[in-house]
Tab-separated table of C-alpha atoms and ligand atoms in Angstrom:
chain	number	residue	atom	x	y	z
A	838	UNK	CA	93.913	106.642	102.147
A	839	UNK	CA	92.257	104.172	104.565
A	840	UNK	CA	92.597	101.655	102.765
A	841	UNK	CA	96.637	102.114	103.751
A	842	UNK	CA	95.223	102.809	107.911
A	843	UNK	CA	93.565	99.682	107.195
A	844	UNK	CA	96.836	97.219	106.260
A	845	UNK	CA	100.158	99.646	107.939
A	846	UNK	CA	100.497	97.150	110.210
A	847	UNK	CA	100.049	93.588	107.342
A	848	UNK	CA	103.703	95.441	106.204
A	849	UNK	CA	104.968	95.558	110.071
A	850	UNK	CA	103.933	91.996	110.512
A	851	UNK	CA	106.090	91.619	107.066
A	852	UNK	CA	108.227	93.857	108.833
A	853	UNK	CA	109.623	92.501	111.809
A	854	UNK	CA	109.516	88.945	110.313
A	855	UNK	CA	111.559	86.352	111.983
A	856	UNK	CA	113.480	87.998	113.823
A	857	UNK	CA	115.532	87.263	116.716
A	858	UNK	CA	115.463	89.168	119.828
A	859	UNK	CA	119.058	90.262	119.221
A	860	UNK	CA	117.564	92.365	115.697
A	861	UNK	CA	114.760	93.027	118.074
A	862	UNK	CA	116.895	95.189	119.860
A	863	UNK	CA	119.757	96.502	117.529
A	864	UNK	CA	119.162	100.715	117.329
A	865	UNK	CA	117.888	101.415	113.558
A	866	UNK	CA	120.012	104.067	113.939
A	867	UNK	CA	122.815	105.445	116.380
A	868	UNK	CA	120.787	106.689	120.006
A	869	UNK	CA	117.800	105.671	117.993
A	870	UNK	CA	114.941	103.450	119.051
A	871	UNK	CA	115.685	99.953	118.718
A	872	UNK	CA	113.084	97.707	116.857
A	873	UNK	CA	111.165	96.904	119.572
A	874	UNK	CA	110.795	100.263	120.841
A	875	UNK	CA	109.893	101.298	117.233
A	876	UNK	CA	107.205	98.413	117.698
A	877	UNK	CA	105.459	100.268	120.377
A	878	UNK	CA	106.170	103.535	119.440
A	879	UNK	CA	103.332	102.624	117.085
A	880	UNK	CA	100.319	101.565	119.619
A	881	UNK	CA	101.273	104.164	121.489
A	882	UNK	CA	100.942	106.402	118.849
A	883	UNK	CA	98.159	105.092	117.496
A	884	UNK	CA	96.137	104.958	120.381
A	885	UNK	CA	96.355	107.827	121.270
A	886	UNK	CA	95.676	108.767	117.553
A	887	UNK	CA	92.615	106.945	117.426
A	888	UNK	CA	91.647	109.223	120.422
A	889	UNK	CA	92.317	111.989	119.364
A	890	UNK	CA	89.907	111.691	116.386
A	891	UNK	CA	87.495	110.842	118.307
A	892	UNK	CA	87.089	113.567	120.762
A	893	UNK	CA	87.744	116.153	117.329
A	894	UNK	CA	84.416	113.896	116.183
A	895	UNK	CA	82.201	114.701	119.757
A	896	UNK	CA	83.520	117.770	121.041
A	897	UNK	CA	84.487	120.805	119.347
A	898	UNK	CA	87.488	121.460	118.349
A	899	UNK	CA	89.040	120.103	121.471
A	900	UNK	CA	92.118	120.138	122.994
A	901	UNK	CA	93.956	116.800	123.663
A	902	UNK	CA	97.216	116.191	125.067
A	903	UNK	CA	100.777	115.433	123.798
A	904	UNK	CA	102.285	111.820	126.168
A	905	UNK	CA	106.378	111.964	126.563
A	906	UNK	CA	107.167	109.787	124.279
A	907	UNK	CA	110.755	109.652	124.377
A	908	UNK	CA	109.902	108.141	128.839
A	909	UNK	CA	107.424	106.234	126.506
A	910	UNK	CA	109.997	104.228	124.432
A	911	UNK	CA	111.712	104.064	127.587
A	912	UNK	CA	109.635	101.862	129.577
A	913	UNK	CA	110.041	98.025	130.266
A	914	UNK	CA	107.075	97.402	127.513
A	915	UNK	CA	108.262	99.030	124.231
A	916	UNK	CA	111.846	97.247	125.941
A	917	UNK	CA	111.482	93.841	126.180
A	918	UNK	CA	107.648	93.101	125.082
A	919	UNK	CA	107.312	90.558	122.359
A	920	UNK	CA	106.307	93.391	119.215
A	921	UNK	CA	103.683	90.845	118.315
A	922	UNK	CA	102.251	92.073	121.495
A	923	UNK	CA	101.690	94.930	119.560
A	924	UNK	CA	101.214	94.278	116.086
A	925	UNK	CA	98.056	92.151	117.454
A	926	UNK	CA	96.793	95.599	119.356
A	927	UNK	CA	97.164	97.757	115.509
A	928	UNK	CA	95.821	94.971	113.349
A	929	UNK	CA	92.378	95.407	115.289
A	930	UNK	CA	93.226	98.569	116.072
A	931	UNK	CA	93.206	100.304	112.849
A	932	UNK	CA	90.489	97.485	111.720
A	933	UNK	CA	88.312	99.784	113.911
A	934	UNK	CA	89.755	102.779	112.612
A	935	UNK	CA	89.118	102.155	108.702
A	936	UNK	CA	86.447	100.638	109.576
A	937	UNK	CA	85.141	104.550	111.587
A	938	UNK	CA	87.230	106.632	108.967
A	939	UNK	CA	84.514	105.007	105.763
A	940	UNK	CA	82.298	105.364	108.271
A	941	UNK	CA	82.330	109.246	107.884
A	942	UNK	CA	80.264	112.156	106.825
A	943	UNK	CA	81.756	113.943	103.556
A	944	UNK	CA	81.761	117.512	106.099
A	945	UNK	CA	83.284	115.483	108.862
A	946	UNK	CA	86.823	115.038	107.775
A	947	UNK	CA	86.934	119.120	108.501
A	948	UNK	CA	85.882	117.871	112.367
A	949	UNK	CA	89.330	119.308	113.863
A	950	UNK	CA	90.654	118.607	117.473
A	951	UNK	CA	93.838	121.617	119.007
A	952	UNK	CA	97.339	120.704	118.983
A	953	UNK	CA	98.522	121.970	122.779
A	954	UNK	CA	102.261	122.451	121.167
A	955	UNK	CA	101.984	123.618	118.391
A	956	UNK	CA	97.960	125.053	118.149
A	957	UNK	CA	97.652	123.939	114.649
A	958	UNK	CA	94.669	122.492	114.124
A	959	UNK	CA	94.695	119.279	113.362
A	960	UNK	CA	91.225	117.619	110.595
A	961	UNK	CA	89.825	114.804	110.516
A	962	UNK	CA	91.474	114.191	107.022
A	963	UNK	CA	94.471	115.305	108.002
A	964	UNK	CA	94.781	113.334	111.268
A	965	UNK	CA	93.632	110.130	108.442
A	966	UNK	CA	97.720	111.144	106.173
A	967	UNK	CA	100.016	111.932	108.646
A	968	UNK	CA	98.206	108.601	110.359
A	969	UNK	CA	99.358	107.055	107.003
A	970	UNK	CA	102.721	108.347	106.537
A	971	UNK	CA	103.638	107.580	111.274
A	972	UNK	CA	103.303	104.367	109.546
A	973	UNK	CA	105.196	104.227	106.359
A	974	UNK	CA	108.117	106.579	108.543
A	975	UNK	CA	108.454	103.905	111.091
A	976	UNK	CA	108.028	100.338	108.823
A	977	UNK	CA	110.655	102.080	106.889
A	978	UNK	CA	113.385	102.877	109.158
A	979	UNK	CA	112.970	99.022	110.084
A	980	UNK	CA	112.422	97.724	106.530
A	981	UNK	CA	115.698	100.351	106.350
A	982	UNK	CA	117.639	98.558	108.854
A	983	UNK	CA	117.138	95.237	107.782
A	984	UNK	CA	118.615	95.847	104.263
A	985	UNK	CA	121.551	97.563	105.735
A	986	UNK	CA	122.851	94.559	107.812
A	987	UNK	CA	122.241	91.847	105.797
A	988	UNK	CA	118.998	90.408	107.314
A	989	UNK	CA	117.107	88.342	104.231
B	994	NI	NI1	107.484	108.590	115.806
């Protein structure tokens, strides 16, 4: 899973490779986020996710905070910035995140943070699988749109 986390930004990069502005601004489904917003969302979400993991490692089951992902997706950066700005950030972030997971002792994976909405304790082990899943989930939105639209 650590390797999957490390590889995710490269798969994202491949998924958006060669798309023009009009394609980047196409929603992946009716009423959904555009490709550009999806890419930005991954950076937004995973920055938060990285911080959550660090909090879990350094505090006793800390209560983390959520962010309003719809509102974040409506900000100018999400709507207009080149995907590469997010992808380069994710490459660096995921490299560091993967290295962090690799350096953990077995017992550290049981350390957890508390999610304020679900009141669920999320262990680092769970968080790792969660963010690998989250990467694949959104990358698939883009690759399936490409297929559906016949964008080579
Ligand atoms: Ni998401």
